Short mmCIF file of C-alpha atoms in Angstrom, two decimals:
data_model
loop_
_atom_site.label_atom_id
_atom_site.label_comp_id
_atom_site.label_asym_id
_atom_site.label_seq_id
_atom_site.Cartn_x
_atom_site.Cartn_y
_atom_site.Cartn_z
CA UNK A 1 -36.95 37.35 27.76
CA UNK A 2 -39.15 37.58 24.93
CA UNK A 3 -41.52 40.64 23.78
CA UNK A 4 -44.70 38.50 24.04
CA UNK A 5 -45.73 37.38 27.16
CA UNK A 6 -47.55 34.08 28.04
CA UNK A 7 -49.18 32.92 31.14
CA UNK A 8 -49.05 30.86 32.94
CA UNK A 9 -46.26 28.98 31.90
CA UNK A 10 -47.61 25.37 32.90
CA UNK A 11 -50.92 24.39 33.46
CA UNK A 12 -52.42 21.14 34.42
CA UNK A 13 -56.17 20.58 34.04
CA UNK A 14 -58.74 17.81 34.29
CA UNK A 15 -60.87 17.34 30.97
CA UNK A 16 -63.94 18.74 33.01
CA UNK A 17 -62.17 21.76 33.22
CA UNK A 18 -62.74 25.20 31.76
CA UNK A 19 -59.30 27.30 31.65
CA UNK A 20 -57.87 30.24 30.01
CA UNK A 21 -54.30 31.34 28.24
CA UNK A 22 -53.40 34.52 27.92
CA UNK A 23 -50.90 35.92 25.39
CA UNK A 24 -49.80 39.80 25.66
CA UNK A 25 -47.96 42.16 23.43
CA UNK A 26 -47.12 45.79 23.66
CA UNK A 27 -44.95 46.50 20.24
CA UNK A 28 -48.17 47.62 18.82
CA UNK A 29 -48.49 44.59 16.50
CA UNK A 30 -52.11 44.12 15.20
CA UNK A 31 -51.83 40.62 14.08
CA UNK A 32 -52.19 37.75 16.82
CA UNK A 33 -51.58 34.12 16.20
CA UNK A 34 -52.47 30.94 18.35
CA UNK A 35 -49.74 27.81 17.96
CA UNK A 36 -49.93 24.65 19.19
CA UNK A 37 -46.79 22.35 19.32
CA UNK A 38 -45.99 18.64 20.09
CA UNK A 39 -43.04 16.91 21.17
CA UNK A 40 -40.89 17.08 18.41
CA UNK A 41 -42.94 18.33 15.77
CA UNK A 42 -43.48 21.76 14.41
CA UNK A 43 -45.84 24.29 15.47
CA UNK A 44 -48.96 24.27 13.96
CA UNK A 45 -51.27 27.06 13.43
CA UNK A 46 -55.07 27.28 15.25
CA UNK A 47 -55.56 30.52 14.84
CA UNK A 48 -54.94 34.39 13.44
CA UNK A 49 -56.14 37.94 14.89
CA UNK A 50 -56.08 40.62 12.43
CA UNK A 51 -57.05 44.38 13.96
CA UNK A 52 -58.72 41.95 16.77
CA UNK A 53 -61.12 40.08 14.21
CA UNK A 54 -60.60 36.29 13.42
CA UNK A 55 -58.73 35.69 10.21
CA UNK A 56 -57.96 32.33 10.33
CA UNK A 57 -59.27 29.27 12.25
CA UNK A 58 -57.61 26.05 11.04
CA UNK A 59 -60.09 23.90 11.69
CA UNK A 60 -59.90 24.12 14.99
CA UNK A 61 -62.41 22.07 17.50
CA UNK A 62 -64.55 24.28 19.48
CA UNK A 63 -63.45 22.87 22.77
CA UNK A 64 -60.73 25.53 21.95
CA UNK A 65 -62.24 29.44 22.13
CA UNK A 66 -60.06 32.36 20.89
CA UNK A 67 -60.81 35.84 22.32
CA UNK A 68 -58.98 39.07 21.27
CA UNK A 69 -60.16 41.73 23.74
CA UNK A 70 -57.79 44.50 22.21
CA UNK A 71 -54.88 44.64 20.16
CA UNK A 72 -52.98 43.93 22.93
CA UNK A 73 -53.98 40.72 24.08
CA UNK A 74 -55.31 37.18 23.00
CA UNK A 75 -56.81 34.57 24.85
CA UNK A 76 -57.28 31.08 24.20
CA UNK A 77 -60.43 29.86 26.46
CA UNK A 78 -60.30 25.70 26.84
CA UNK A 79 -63.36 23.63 27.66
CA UNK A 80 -63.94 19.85 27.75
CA UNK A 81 -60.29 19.06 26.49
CA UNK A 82 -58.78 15.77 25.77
CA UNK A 83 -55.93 13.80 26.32
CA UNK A 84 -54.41 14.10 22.97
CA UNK A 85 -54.60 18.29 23.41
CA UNK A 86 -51.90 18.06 25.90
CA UNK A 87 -48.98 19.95 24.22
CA UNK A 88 -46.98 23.64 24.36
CA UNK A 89 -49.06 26.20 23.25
CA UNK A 90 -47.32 29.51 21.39
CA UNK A 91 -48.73 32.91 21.50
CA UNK A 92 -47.26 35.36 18.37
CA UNK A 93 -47.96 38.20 17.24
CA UNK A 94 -46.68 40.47 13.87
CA UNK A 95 -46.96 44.05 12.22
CA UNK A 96 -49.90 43.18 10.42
CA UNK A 97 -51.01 40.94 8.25
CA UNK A 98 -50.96 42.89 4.84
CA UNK A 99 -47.77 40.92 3.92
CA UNK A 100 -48.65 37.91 5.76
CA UNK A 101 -45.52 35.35 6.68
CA UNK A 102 -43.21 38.38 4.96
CA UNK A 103 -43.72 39.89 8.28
CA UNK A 104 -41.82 38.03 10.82
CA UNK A 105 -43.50 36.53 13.64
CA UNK A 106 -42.37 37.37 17.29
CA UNK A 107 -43.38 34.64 19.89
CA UNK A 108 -43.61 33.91 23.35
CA UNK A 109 -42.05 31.01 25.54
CA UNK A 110 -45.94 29.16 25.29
CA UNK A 111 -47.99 27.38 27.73
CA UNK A 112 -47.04 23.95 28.69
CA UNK A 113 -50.38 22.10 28.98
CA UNK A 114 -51.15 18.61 30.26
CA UNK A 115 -54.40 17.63 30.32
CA UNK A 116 -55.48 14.52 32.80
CA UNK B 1 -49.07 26.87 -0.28
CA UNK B 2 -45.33 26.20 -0.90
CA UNK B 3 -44.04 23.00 1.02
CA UNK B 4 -40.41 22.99 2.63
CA UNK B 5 -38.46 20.10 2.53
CA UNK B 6 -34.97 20.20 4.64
CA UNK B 7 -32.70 17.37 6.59
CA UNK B 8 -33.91 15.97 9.73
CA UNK B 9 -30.45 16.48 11.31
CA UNK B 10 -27.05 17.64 10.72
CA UNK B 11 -24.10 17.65 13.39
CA UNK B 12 -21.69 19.84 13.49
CA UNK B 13 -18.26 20.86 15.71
CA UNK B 14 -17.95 24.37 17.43
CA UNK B 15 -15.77 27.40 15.24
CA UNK B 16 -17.43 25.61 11.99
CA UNK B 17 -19.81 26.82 9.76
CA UNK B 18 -22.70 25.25 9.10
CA UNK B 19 -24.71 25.50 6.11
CA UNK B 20 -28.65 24.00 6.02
CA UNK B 21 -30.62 23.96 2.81
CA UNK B 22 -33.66 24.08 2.23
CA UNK B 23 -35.69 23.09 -0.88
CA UNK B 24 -38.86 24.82 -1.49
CA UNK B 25 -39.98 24.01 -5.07
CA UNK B 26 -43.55 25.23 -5.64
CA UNK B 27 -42.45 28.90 -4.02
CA UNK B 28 -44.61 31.70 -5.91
CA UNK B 29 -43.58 35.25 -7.12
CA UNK B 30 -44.96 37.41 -4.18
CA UNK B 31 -43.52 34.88 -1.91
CA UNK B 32 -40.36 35.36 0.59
CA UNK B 33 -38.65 32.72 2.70
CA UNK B 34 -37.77 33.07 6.38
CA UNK B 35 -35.59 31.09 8.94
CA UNK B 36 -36.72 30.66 12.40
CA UNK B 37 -34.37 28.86 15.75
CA UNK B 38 -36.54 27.74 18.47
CA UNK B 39 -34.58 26.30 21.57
CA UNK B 40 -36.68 23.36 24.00
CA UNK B 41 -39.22 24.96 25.58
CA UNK B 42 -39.05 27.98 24.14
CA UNK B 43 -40.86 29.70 21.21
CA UNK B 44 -39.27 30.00 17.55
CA UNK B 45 -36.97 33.25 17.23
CA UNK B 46 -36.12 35.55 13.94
CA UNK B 47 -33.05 34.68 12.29
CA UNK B 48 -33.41 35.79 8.68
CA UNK B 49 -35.87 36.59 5.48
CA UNK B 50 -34.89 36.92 2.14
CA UNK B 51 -36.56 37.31 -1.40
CA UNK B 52 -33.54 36.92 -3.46
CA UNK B 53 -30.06 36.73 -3.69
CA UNK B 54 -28.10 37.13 -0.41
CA UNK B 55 -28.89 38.77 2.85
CA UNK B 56 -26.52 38.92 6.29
CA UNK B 57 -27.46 39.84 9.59
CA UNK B 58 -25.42 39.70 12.68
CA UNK B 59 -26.38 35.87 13.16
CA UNK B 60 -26.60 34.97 10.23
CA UNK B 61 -26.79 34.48 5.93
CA UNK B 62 -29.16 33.65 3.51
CA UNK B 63 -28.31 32.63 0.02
CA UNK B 64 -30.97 31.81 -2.48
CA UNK B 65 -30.37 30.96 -6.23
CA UNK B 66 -32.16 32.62 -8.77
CA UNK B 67 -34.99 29.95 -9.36
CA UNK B 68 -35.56 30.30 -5.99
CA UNK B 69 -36.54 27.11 -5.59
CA UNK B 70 -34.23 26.36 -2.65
CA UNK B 71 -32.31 28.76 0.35
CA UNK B 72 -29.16 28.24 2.30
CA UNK B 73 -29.35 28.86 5.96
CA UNK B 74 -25.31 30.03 6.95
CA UNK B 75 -24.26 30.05 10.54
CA UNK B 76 -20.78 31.32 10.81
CA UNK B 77 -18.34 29.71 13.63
CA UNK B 78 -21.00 27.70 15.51
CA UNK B 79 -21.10 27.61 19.08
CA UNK B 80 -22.56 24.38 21.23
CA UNK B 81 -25.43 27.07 21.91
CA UNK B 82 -26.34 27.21 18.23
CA UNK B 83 -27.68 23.43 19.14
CA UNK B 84 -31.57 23.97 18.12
CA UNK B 85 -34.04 22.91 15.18
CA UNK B 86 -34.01 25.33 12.92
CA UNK B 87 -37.42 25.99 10.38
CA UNK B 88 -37.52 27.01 7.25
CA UNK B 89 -40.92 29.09 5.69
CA UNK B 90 -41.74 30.10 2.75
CA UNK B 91 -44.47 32.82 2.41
CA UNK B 92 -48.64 32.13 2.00
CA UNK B 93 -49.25 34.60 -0.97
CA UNK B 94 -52.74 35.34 0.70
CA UNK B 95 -50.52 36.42 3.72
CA UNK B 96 -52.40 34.82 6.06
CA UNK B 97 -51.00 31.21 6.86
CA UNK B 98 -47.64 30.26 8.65
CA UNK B 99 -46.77 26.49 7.28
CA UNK B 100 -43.80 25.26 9.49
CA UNK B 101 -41.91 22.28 7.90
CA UNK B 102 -40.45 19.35 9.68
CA UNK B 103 -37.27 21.76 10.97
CA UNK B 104 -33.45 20.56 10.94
CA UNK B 105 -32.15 19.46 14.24
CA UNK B 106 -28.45 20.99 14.26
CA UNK B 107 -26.27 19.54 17.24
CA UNK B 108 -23.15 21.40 17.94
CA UNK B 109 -20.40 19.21 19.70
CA UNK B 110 -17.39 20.15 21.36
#
């Protein structure tokens, strides 16, 4: 079991589709991070949540929305997605981000999404 | 932003130790280096962080040289559940970006 929880575990959408994930935390951690991972390959970063503001957005298309209600959860709205967006999907979350990557990163199991 | 470089793969036989290097050459002063495990279909886990020198946990140890320019991941007396990738980081001094590398795939056998 991890400390971060993500739901739902699998989803399967159309690309028409609008859909949420949702990423929760209660170890009082005010940094929030979006992953997303292929088959085989590392994760790679979308997006960061510092004291619920946006930090960081990698570049991100906007067919992907990030939402940080409170500093206890993060959601990742999805709209319009592809084919090629299909992948696992990793919530974490840290202390804070005054130290950055010096703060290890807790993370959740992800979001297995397939997108037809 | 530092880039990791570490082997695609090692093997390895259960009760051995297994050591996995990684070689992080453009690594800055403020800068520390951390190990993650992450398991199919699960998310990366902790294993270790380290500025300098050496550092042991109950999983594990991390030994980096003085330049710094390269760590050693330790895992004592592996066990056919130590079969994961394993990632190597090394810190964003604006503290803000994670950069995973490519990952080692360790496979245990019996």
């Amino acid at each position: 079991d991890t400390e971060v929880t993500q739901t739902p575990k699998h989803l399967v959408m159309g690309m028409t589709n609008k859909k949420s994930l949702k990423c929760e935390q209660h170890m009082g951690h005010r940094a929030m991070y979006w992953y997303k991972q292929k088959a085989k390959k590392p994760p790679e970063l979308m997006f960061v949540y510092s004291y619920e503001k946006l930090s960081i957005n990698e570049s991100v298309p906007s067919r992907f929305s990030p939402e940080c209600p409170n500093s206890s959860l993060l959601n990742l709205h999805l709209h319009a997605l592809q084919p090629e967006d299909s992948a696992l999907y990793l919530c974490a979350s840290s202390q804070d981000l005054g130290a950055g990557v010096n703060q290890p990163q807790h993370f959740g199991d992800g979001t297995r999404l397939s997108i037809l | 932003l530092a880039k990791t470089t570490q082997p695609i793969s090692m093997d390895s036989y259960e009760g051995q130790e297994v050591n996995i290097t990684c070689s992080h050459n453009n690594i800055a002063t403020n800068d520390y280096i951390t190990w993650y495990q992450q398991f199919p279909s699960q998310g990366p886990r902790f294993i270790i962080q380290g500025y300098k020198t050496k550092v042991t946990n109950e999983v594990a140890s991390l030994f980096i040289p003085a330049d710094r320019k390269s760590s050693t991941l330790s895992l004592p007396r592996v066990s056919l559940s130590d079969t994961a990738v394993y990632y190597c980081l090394v810190g964003d001094t604006g503290g803000f970006k994670t950069i995973f590398g490519a990952g080692t795939r360790l496979f245990v056998k019996a």
